[in-house]
Coordinates of C-alpha atoms and ligand atoms in Angstrom, one line a residue:
X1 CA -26.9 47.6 -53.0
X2 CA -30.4 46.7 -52.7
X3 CA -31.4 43.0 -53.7
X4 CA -33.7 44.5 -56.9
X5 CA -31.0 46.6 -58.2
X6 CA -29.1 43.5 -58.1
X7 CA -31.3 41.6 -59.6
X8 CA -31.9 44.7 -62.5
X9 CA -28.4 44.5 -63.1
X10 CA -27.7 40.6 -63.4
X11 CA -31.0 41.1 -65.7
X12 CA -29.1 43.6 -67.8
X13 CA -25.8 41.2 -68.6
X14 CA -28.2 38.1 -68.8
X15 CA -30.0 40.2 -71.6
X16 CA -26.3 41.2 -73.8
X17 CA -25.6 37.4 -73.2
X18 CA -29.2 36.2 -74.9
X19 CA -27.8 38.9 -77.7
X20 CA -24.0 37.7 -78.1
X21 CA -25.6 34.1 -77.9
X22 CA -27.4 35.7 -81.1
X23 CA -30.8 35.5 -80.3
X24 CA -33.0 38.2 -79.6
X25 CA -34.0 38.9 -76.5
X26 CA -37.0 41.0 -77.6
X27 CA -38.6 38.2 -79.3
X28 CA -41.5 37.3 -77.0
X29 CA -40.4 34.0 -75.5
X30 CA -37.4 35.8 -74.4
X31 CA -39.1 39.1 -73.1
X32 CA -39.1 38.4 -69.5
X33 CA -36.2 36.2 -69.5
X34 CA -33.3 38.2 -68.1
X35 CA -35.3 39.3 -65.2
X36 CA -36.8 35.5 -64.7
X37 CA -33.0 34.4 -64.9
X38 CA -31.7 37.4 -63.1
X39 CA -34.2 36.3 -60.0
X40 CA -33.7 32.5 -60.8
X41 CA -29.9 32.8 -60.2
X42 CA -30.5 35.4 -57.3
X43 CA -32.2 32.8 -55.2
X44 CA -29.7 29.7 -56.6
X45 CA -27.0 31.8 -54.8
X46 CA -28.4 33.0 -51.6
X47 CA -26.0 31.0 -49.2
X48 CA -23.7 34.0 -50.0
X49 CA -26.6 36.1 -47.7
X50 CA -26.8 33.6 -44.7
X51 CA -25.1 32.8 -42.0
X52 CA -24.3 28.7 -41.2
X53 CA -23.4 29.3 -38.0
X54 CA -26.2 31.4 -37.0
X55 CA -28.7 28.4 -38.9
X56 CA -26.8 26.0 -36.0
X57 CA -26.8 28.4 -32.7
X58 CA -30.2 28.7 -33.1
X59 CA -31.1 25.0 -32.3
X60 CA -28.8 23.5 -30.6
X61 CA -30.3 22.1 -26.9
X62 CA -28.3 20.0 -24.0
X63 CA -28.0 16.3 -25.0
X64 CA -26.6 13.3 -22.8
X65 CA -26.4 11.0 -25.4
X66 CA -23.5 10.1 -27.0
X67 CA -24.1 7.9 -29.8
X68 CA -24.1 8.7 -33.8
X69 CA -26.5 10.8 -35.0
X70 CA -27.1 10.9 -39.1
X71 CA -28.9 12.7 -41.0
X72 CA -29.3 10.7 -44.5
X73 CA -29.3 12.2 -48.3
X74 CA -30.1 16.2 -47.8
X75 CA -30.6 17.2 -51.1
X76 CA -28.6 19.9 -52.5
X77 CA -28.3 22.2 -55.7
X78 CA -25.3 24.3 -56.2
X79 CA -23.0 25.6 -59.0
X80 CA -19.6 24.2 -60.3
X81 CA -17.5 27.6 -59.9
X82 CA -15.2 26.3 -62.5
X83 CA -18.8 26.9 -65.6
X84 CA -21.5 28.2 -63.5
X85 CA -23.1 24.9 -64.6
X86 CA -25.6 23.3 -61.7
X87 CA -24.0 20.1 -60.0
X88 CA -26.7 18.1 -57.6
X89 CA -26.8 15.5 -54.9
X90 CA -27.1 14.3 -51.8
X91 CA -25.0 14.8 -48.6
X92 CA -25.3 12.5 -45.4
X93 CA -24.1 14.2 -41.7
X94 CA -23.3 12.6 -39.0
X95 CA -21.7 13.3 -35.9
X96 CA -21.2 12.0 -32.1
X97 CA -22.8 14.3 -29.4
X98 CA -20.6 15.5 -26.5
X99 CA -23.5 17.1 -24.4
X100 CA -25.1 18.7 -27.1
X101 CA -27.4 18.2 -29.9
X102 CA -28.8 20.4 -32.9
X103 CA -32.0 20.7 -34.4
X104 CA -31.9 18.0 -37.6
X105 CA -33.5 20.6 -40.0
X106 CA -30.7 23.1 -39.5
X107 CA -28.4 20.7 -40.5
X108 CA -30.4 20.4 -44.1
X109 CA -30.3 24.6 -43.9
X110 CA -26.6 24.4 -43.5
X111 CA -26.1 22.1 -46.1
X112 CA -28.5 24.7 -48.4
X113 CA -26.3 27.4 -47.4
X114 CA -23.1 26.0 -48.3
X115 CA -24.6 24.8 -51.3
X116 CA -26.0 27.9 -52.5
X117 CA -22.9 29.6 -53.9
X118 CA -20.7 29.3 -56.4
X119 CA -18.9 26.1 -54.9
X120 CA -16.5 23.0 -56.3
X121 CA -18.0 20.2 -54.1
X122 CA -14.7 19.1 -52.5
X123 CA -14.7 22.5 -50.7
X124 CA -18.6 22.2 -50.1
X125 CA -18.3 18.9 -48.1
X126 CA -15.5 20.5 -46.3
X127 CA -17.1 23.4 -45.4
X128 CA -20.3 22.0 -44.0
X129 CA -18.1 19.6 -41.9
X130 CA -16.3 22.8 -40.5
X131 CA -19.4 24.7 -39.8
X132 CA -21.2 21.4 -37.8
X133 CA -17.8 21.2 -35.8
X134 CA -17.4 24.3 -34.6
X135 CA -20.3 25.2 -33.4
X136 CA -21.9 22.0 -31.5
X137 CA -19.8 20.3 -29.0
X138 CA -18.8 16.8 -30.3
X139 CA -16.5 13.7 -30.4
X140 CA -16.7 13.9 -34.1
X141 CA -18.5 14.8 -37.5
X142 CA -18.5 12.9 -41.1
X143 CA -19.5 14.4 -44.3
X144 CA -20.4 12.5 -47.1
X145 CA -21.5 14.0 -50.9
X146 CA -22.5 12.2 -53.7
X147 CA -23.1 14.5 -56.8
X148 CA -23.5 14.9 -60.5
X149 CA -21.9 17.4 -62.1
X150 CA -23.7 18.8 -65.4
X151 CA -20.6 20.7 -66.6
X152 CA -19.2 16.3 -67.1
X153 CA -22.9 15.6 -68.5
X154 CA -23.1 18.6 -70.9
X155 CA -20.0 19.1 -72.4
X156 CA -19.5 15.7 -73.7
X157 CA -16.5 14.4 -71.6
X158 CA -18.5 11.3 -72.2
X159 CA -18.8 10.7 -68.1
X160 CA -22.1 11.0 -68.7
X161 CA -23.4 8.6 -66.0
X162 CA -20.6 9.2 -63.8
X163 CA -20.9 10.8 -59.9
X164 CA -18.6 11.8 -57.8
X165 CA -18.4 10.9 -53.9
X166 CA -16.2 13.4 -51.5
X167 CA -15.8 12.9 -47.9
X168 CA -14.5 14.8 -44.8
X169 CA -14.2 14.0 -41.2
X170 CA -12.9 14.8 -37.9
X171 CA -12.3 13.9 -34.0
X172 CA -13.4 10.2 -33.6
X173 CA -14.0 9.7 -37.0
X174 CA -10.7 11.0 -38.2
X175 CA -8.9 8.2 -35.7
X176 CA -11.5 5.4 -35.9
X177 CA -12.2 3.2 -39.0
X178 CA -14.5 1.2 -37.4
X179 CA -16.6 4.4 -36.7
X180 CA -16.3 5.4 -40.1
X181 CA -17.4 2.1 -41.7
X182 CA -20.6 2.2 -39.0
X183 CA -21.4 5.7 -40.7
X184 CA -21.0 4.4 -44.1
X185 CA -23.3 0.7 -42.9
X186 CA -25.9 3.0 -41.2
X187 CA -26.3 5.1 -44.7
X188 CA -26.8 1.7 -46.8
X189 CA -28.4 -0.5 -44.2
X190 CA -31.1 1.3 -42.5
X191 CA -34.2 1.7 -44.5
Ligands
ZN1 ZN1 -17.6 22.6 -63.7

């Protein structure tokens, strides 16, 4: 289907939802809404059209290093899958070159197009690990996300200044402590 009869039809349910919400939806303030929401939501979801891996193949160059490389607090906005309610953070990468490195602004696009979808951020953190590993050569990767979830805030669980924190790892990490607890130092420490 073409992206703007995609967009028409989200438009069309996001106008009967405005209605069974009981408002009017012809009422001027709400006039161009559906459409506005239709696109709004279009573009909040377009990890479903991209391609992580492709994001990483196209960056990654011969590297002889083979120390920890992070990339600190990526900011992210996805959407609990459980309310379609927005959840938000930050996620740090980090990962031990075996010969090769990758561009650091395509780990930020993978991190967008994980995020971009309807997503639970346990699966999110797991999935951007996954997609760092297998497609750069290296000893090891760590994922770490800290996010709020607005489907806690809003629906008065009364967690309202809670976060959560998930974490996933492999090679090195998944058999070194001490290389995990450097990650976690290099992400308070450095400034
Ligand atoms: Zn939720």
């Amino acid at each position: 289907m073409e992206q703007e009869q995609v967009i028409a039809e989200i438009a069309s349910h996001y106008e009967s939802i405005i209605r069974l919400l009981g408002d009017n939806p012809a009422r001027p303030g709400l006039e161009k809404t559906p459409v506005r929401a239709a696109k709004a939501l279009y573009y909040a979801t377009q990890g479903y059209r991209q391609d992580a891996a492709e994001i990483m193949k196209s960056a990654i160059f011969d590297y002889a290093g083979s120390r920890m490389v992070i990339v600190k607090d990526i900011e992210f906005y996805s959407f609990c899958e459980h309310h379609i309610l927005p959840f938000f953070g930050k996620v740090s990468v980090g990962y031990i070159p075996d010969g090769e490195m990758v561009g650091l602004s395509k780990l930020a696009r993978v991190v967008n197009v994980h995020a971009r979808r309807l997503q639970v951020q346990e699966r999110l953190t797991a999935e951007i690990c996954a997609t760092v590993d297998s497609s750069l050569k290296n000893k090891g990767v760590i994922v770490a996300c800290n996010a709020q979830h607005l489907c806690m805030k809003m629906r008065g669980v009364e967690k309202q200044e809670s976060s959560t924190t998930s974490i996933e790892y492999t090679g090195q990490f998944a058999y070194n402590p001490a290389l995990r607890e450097e990650f976690f130092r290099l992400l308070t420490d450095v400034r």
